[in-house]
C-alpha positions as YAML, in Angstrom:
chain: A
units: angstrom
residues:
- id: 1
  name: UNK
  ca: [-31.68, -29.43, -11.62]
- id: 2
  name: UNK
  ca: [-29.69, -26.06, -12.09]
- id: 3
  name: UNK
  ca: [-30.61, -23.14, -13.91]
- id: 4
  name: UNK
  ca: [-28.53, -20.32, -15.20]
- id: 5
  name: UNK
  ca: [-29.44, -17.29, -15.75]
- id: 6
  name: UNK
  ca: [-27.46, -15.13, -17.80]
- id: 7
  name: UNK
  ca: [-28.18, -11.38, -16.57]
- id: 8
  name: UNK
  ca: [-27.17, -8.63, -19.00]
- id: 9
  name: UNK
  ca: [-26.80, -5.41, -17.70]
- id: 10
  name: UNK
  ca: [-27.70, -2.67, -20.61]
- id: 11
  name: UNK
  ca: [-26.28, 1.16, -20.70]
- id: 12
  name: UNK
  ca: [-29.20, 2.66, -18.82]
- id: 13
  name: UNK
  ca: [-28.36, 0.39, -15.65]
- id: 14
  name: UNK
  ca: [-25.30, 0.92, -16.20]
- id: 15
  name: UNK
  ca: [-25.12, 5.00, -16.29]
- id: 16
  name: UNK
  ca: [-27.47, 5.07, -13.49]
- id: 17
  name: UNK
  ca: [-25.28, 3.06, -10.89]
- id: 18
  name: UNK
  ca: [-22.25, 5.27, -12.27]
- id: 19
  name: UNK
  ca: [-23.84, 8.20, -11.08]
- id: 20
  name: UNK
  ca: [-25.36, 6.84, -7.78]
- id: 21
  name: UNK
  ca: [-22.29, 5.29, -6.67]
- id: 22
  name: UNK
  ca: [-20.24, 8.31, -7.65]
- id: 23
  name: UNK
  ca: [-22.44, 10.54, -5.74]
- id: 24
  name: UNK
  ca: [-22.34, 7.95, -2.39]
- id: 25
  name: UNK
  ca: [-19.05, 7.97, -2.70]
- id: 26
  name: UNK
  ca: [-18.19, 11.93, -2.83]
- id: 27
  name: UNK
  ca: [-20.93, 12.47, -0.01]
- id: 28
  name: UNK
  ca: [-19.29, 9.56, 2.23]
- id: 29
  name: UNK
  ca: [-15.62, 10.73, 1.44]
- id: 30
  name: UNK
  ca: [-16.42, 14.49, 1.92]
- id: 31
  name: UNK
  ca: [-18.05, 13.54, 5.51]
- id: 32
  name: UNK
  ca: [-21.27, 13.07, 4.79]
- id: 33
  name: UNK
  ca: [-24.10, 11.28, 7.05]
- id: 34
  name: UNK
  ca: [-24.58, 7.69, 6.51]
- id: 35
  name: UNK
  ca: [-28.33, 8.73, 5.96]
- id: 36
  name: UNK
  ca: [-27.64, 11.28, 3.57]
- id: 37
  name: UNK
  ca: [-26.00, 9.27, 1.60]
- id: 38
  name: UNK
  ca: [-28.36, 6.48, 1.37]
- id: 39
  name: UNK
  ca: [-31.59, 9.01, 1.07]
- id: 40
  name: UNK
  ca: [-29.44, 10.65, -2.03]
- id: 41
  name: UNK
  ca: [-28.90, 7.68, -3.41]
- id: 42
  name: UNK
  ca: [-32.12, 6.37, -2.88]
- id: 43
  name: UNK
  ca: [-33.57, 9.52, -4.33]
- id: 44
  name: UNK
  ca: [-31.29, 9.41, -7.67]
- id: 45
  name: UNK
  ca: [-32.25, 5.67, -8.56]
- id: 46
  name: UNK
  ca: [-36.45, 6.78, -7.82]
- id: 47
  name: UNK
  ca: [-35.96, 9.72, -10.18]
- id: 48
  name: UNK
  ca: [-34.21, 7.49, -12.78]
- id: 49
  name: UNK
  ca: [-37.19, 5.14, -12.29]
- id: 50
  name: UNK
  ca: [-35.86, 2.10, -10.37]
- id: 51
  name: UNK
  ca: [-38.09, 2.12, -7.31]
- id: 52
  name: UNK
  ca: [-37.19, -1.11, -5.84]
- id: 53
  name: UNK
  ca: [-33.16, 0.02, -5.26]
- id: 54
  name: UNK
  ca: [-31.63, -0.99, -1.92]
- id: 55
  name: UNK
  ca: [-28.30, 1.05, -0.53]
- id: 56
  name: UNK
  ca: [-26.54, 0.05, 2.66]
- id: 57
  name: UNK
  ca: [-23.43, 2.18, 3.63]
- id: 58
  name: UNK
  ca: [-20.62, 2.29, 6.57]
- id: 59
  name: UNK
  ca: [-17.97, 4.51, 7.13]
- id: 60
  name: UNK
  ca: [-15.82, 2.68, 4.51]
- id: 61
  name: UNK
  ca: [-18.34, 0.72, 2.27]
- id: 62
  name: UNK
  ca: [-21.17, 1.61, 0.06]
- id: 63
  name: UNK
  ca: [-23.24, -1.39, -1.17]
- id: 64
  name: UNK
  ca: [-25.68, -0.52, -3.78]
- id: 65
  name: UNK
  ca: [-28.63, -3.06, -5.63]
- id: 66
  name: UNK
  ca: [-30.24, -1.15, -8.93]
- id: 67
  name: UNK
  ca: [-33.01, -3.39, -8.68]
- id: 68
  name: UNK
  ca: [-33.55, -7.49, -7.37]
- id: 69
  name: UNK
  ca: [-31.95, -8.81, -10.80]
- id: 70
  name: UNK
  ca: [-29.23, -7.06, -11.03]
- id: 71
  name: UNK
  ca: [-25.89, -7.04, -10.07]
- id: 72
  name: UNK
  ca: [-24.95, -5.46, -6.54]
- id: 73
  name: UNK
  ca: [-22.03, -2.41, -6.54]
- id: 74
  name: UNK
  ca: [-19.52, -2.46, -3.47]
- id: 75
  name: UNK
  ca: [-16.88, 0.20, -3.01]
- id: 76
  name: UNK
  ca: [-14.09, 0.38, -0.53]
- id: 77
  name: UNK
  ca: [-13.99, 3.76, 0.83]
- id: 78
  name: UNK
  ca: [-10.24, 4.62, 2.07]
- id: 79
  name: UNK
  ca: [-10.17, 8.29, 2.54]
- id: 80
  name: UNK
  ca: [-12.18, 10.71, 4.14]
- id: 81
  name: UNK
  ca: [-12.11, 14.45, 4.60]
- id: 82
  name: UNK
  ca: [-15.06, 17.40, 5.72]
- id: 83
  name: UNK
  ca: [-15.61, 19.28, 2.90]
- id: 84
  name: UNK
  ca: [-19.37, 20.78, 2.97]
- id: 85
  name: UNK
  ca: [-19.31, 22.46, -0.29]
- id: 86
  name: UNK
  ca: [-18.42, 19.20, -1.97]
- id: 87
  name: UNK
  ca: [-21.82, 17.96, -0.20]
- id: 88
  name: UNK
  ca: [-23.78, 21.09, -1.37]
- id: 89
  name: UNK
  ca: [-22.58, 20.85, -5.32]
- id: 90
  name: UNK
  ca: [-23.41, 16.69, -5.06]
- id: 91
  name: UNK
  ca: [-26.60, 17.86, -3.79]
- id: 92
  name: UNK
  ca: [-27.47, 20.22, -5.89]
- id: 93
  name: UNK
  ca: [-27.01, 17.64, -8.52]
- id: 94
  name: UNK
  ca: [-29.50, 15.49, -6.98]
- id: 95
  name: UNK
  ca: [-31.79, 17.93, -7.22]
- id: 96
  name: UNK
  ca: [-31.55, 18.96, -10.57]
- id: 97
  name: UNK
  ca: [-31.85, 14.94, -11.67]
- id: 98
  name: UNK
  ca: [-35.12, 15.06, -9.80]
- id: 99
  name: UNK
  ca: [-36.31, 18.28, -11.03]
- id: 100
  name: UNK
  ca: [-35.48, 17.16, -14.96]
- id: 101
  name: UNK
  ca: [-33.53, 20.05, -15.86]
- id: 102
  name: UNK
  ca: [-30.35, 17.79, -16.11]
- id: 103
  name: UNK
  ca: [-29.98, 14.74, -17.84]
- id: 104
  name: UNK
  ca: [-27.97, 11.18, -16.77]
- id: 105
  name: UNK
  ca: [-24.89, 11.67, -18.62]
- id: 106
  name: UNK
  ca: [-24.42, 15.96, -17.70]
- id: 107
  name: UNK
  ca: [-25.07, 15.04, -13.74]
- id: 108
  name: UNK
  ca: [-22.02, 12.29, -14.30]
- id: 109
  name: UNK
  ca: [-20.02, 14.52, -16.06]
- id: 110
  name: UNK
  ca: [-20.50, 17.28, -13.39]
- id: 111
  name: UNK
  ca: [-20.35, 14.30, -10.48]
- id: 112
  name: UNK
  ca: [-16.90, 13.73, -12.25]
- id: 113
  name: UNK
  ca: [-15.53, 17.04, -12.29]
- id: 114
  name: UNK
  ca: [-16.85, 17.23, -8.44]
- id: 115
  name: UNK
  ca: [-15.13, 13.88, -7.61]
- id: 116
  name: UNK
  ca: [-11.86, 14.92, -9.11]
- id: 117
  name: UNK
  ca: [-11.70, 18.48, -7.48]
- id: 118
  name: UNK
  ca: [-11.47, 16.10, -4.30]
- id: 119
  name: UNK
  ca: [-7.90, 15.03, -5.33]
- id: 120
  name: UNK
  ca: [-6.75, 18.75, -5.40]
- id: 121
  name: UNK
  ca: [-5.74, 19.47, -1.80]
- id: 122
  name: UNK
  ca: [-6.27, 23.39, -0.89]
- id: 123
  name: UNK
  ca: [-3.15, 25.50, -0.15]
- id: 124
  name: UNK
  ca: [-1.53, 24.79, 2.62]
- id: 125
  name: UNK
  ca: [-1.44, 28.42, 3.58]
- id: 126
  name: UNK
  ca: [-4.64, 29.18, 3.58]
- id: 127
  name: UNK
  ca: [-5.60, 26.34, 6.22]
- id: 128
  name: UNK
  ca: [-2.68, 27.54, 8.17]
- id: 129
  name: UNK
  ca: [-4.32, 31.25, 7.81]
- id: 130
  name: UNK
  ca: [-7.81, 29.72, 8.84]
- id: 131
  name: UNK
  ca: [-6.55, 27.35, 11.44]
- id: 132
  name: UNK
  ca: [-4.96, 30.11, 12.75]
- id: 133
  name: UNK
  ca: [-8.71, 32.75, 13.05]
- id: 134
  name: UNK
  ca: [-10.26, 29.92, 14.73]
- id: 135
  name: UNK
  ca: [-7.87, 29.41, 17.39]
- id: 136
  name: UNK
  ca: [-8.25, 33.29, 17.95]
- id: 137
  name: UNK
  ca: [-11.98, 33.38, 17.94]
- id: 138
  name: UNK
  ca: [-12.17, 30.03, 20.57]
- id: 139
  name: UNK
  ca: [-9.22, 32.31, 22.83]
- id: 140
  name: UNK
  ca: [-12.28, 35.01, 22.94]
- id: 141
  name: UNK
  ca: [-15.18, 33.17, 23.18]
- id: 142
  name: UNK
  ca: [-13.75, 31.64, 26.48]
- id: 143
  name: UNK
  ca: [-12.30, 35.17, 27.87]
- id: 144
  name: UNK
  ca: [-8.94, 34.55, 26.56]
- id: 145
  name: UNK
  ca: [-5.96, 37.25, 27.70]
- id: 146
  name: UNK
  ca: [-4.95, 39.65, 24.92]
- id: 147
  name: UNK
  ca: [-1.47, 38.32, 26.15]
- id: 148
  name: UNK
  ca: [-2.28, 34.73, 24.91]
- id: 149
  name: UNK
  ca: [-3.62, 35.80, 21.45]
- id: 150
  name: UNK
  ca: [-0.06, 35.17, 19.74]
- id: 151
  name: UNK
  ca: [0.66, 32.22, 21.49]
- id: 152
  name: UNK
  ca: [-3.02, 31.04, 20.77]
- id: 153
  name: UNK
  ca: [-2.20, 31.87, 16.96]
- id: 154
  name: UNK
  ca: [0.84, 30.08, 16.32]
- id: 155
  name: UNK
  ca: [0.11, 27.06, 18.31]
- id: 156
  name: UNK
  ca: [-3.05, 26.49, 16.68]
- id: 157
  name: UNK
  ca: [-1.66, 27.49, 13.21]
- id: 158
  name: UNK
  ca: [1.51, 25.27, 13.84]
- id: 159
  name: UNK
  ca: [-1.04, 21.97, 14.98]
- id: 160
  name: UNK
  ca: [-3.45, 22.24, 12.16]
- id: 161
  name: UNK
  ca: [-0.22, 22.45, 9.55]
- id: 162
  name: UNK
  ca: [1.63, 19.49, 11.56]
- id: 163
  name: UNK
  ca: [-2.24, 17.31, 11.19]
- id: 164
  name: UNK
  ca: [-2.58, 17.89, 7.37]
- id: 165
  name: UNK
  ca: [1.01, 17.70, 6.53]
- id: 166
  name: UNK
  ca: [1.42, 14.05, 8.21]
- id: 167
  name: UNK
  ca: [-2.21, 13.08, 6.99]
- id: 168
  name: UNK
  ca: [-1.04, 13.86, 3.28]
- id: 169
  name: UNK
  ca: [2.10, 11.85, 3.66]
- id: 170
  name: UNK
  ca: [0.81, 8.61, 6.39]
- id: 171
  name: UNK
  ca: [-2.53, 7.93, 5.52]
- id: 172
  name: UNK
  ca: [-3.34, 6.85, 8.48]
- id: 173
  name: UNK
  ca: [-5.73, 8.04, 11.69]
- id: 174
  name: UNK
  ca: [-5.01, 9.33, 15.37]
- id: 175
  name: UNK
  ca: [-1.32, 9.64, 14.78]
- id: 176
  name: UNK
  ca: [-1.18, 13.22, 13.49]
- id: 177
  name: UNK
  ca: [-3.46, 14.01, 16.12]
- id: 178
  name: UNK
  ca: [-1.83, 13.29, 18.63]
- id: 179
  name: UNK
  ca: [1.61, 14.62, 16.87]
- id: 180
  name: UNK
  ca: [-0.53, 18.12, 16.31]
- id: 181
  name: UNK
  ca: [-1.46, 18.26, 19.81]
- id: 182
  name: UNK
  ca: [2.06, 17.59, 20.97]
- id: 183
  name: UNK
  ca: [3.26, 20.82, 18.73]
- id: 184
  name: UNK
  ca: [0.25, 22.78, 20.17]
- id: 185
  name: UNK
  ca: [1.50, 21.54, 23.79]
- id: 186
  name: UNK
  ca: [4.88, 22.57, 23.45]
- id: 187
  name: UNK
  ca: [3.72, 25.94, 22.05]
- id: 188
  name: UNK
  ca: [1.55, 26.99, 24.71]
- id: 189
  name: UNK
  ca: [4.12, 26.07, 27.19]
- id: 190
  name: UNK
  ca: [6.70, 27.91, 25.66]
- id: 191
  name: UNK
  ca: [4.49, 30.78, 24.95]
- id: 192
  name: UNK
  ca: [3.10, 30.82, 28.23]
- id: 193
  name: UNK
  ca: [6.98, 30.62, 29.64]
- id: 194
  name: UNK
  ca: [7.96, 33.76, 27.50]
- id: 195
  name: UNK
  ca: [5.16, 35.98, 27.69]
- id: 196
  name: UNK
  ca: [3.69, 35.52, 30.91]
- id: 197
  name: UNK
  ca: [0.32, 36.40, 32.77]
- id: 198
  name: UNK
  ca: [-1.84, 34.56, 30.65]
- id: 199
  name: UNK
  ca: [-3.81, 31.53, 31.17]
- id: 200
  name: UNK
  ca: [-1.55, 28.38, 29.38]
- id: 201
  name: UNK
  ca: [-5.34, 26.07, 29.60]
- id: 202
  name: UNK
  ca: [-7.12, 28.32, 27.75]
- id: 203
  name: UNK
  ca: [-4.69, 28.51, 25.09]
- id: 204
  name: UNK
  ca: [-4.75, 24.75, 24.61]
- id: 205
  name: UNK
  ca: [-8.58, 24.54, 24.35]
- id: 206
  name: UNK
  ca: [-8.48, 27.64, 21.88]
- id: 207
  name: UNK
  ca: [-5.06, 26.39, 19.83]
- id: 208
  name: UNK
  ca: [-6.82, 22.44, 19.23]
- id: 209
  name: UNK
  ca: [-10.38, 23.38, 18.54]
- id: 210
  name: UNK
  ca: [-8.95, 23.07, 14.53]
- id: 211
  name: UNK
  ca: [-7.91, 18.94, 15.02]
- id: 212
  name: UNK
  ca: [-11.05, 18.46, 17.02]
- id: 213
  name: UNK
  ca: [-13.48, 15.69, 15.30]
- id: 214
  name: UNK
  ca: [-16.66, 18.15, 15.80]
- id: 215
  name: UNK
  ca: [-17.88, 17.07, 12.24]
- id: 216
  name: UNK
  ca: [-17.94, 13.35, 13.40]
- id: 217
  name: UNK
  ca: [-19.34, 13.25, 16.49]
- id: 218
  name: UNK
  ca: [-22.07, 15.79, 14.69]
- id: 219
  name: UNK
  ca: [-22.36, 13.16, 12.13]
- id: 220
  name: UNK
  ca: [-22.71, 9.95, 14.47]
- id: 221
  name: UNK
  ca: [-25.11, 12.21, 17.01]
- id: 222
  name: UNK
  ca: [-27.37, 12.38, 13.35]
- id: 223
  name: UNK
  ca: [-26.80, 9.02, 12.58]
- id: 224
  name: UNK
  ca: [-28.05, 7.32, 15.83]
- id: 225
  name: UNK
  ca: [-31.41, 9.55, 15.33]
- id: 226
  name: UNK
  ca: [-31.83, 8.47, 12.10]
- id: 227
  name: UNK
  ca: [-31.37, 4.59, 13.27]
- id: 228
  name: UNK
  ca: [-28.00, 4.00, 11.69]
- id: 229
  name: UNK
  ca: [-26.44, 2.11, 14.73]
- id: 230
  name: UNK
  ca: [-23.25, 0.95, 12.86]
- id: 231
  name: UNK
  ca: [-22.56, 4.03, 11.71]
- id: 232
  name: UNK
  ca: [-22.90, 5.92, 15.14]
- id: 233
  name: UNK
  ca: [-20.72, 3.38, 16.73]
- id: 234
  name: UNK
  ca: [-18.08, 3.26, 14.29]
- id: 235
  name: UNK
  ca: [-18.14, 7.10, 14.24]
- id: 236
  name: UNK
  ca: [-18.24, 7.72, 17.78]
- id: 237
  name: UNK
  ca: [-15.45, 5.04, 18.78]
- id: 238
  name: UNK
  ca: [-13.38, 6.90, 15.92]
- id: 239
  name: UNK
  ca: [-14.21, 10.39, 17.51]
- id: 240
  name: UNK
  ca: [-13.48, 9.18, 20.95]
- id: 241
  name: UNK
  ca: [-10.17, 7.48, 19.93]
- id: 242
  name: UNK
  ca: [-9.09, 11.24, 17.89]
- id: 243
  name: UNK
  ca: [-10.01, 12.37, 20.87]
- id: 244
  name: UNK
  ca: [-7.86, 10.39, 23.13]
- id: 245
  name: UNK
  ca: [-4.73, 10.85, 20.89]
- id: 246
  name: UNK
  ca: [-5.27, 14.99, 20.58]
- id: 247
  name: UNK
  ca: [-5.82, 14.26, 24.92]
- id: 248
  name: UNK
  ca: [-2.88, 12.32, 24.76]
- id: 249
  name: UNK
  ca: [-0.22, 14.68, 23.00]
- id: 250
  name: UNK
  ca: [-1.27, 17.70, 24.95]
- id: 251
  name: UNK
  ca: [-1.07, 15.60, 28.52]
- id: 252
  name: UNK
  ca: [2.65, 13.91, 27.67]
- id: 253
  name: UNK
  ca: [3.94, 17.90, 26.82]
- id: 254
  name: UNK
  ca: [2.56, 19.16, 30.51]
- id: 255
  name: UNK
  ca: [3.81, 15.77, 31.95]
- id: 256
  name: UNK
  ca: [7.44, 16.78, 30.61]
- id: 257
  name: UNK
  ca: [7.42, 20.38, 30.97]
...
C-alpha cells in the first residue's frame, strides 16, 4: 500500500529558505568558511524558529532542509571570489535577524542588494594600484633593494591585472595563475637585466604575493579544525594546484631566460 503525501510549502517557509540560502550562498561565493556558512545558516533558521534545520555545504554546493517535512534546497555554486566586507554586511544581517531589530522580508531585501553588489566587479585600476602596494610592502618586509622597488611594482601590478583580466573573460581556475606568474617572471627578469644590483628572487616572492591563494589555505587550515574534512581537502588540493601553476609560470620564464 502507497501513501502520498501532498506537502505544501506556505510563505513563511518559503521567505525563510530565501534568505538562508541567499546568505550561504554570498558567504560561500565571497570565500567564506564552510563552517561559517553552515553556523549562519543554522543560526538564521533557529532565530526564525525552525530548530530542527540541517545545512551541509562544499566548495560548490549548499544543501539546505527547513525542517524533516519539507522540501530540501540545493544550489550549484560556480563562482567564487574573497571579498571580506561582503562577509561582514551578510553578517551583520544575521545578527540583526537574531537580535529582532530587522524583520524577514528587510534582511532579504538587504541580502539582495548585498548579493547583487557581487556582480559589480571593482575598477580595474584600483586593484592594479593595490596589487601594486602589496608587492612593495612584501619587497620590504624581506629586505628588498631600493633598486628592485620599480621592478617589484610593475611586475606585481602587471600579474594581478593579467589574473583578473583572464578570470573575468575564462572562467576557469589555475590558468591565469600561471599566465600572471609568467608576466611577473618575465618582468623581474627584465627588470633585473636593466637595472641591475638587485636581488631578481626577492622580487618574484614580493611581485606574486597578490595571486597567492592565502585566503584558501586560511580557510581549509579553519575548516579541518572545525571537522569539515571535505572542505579542507577540496580547498587545500585547490590551493596546492594554484600553487603549482603560479610555481609553474615563474619556473618556465627562468628556464627560458
Amino acid at each position: 500500500m502507497t501513501i502520498n503525501v501532498q506537502y505544501s510549502e506556505n510563505y513563511e517557509e518559503k521567505i525563510a529558505k530565501d534568505v538562508i540560502i541567499l546568505a550561504g550562498r554570498i558567504l560561500l561565493e565571497s570565500g567564506a568558511e564552510g563552517s561559517r556558512v553552515e553556523d549562519t545558516m543554522t543560526r538564521i533558521a533557529f532565530t526564525l524558529g525552525y530548530t530542527e534545520s540541517n545545512s551541509f555545504v562544499t566548495n560548490t554546493v549548499i544543501n539546505f532542509m527547513l525542517h524533516n517535512e519539507s522540501y530540501p534546497r540545493i544550489y550549484r555554486i560556480r563562482t567564487r571570489d574573497t571579498n571580506l566586507h561582503r562577509i561582514s554586511r551578510t553578517n551583520r544581517v544575521s545578527r540583526q535577524l537574531s537580535e529582532g531589530t530587522l524583520s524577514v522580508e528587510d534582511a532579504y531585501q538587504e541580502l539582495q542588494k548585498i548579493y547583487h553588489e557581487q556582480s559589480i566587479n571593482h575598477d580595474l585600476f584600483f586593484k592594479f594600484i593595490a596589487a601594486a602596494i602589496i608587492s612593495i610592502s612584501f619587497l620590504y618586509l624581506q629586505g628588498g633593494y631600493l633598486v628592485d622597488v620599480f621592478t617589484a611594482l610593475v611586475a606585481g601590478a602587471l600579474g594581478y591585472l593579467v589574473v583578473e583580466l583572464l578570470n573575468r573573460n575564462l572562467h576557469t581556475k589555475f590558468i591565469p595563475e600561471f599566465m600572471g606568474a609568467l608576466v611577473i617572471g618575465a618582468v623581474a627578469v627584465l627588470g633585473n637585466t636593466l637595472i641591475q644590483g638587485g636581488s631578481i628572487s626577492t622580487i618574484i616572492i614580493s611581485a606574486v604575493m597578490p595571486i597567492v591563494p592565502g585566503v584558501l589555505i586560511t580557510n581549509a587550515i579553519q575548516d579541518l579544525f572545525s571537522g569539515h574534512m571535505l572542505m579542507f581537502t577540496t580547498k587545500s588540493l585547490e590551493a596546492l594546484v594554484t600553487a603549482f601553476g603560479i610555481g609553474a609560470g615563474v619556473g618556465t620564464i627562468l628556464i627560458i631566460s
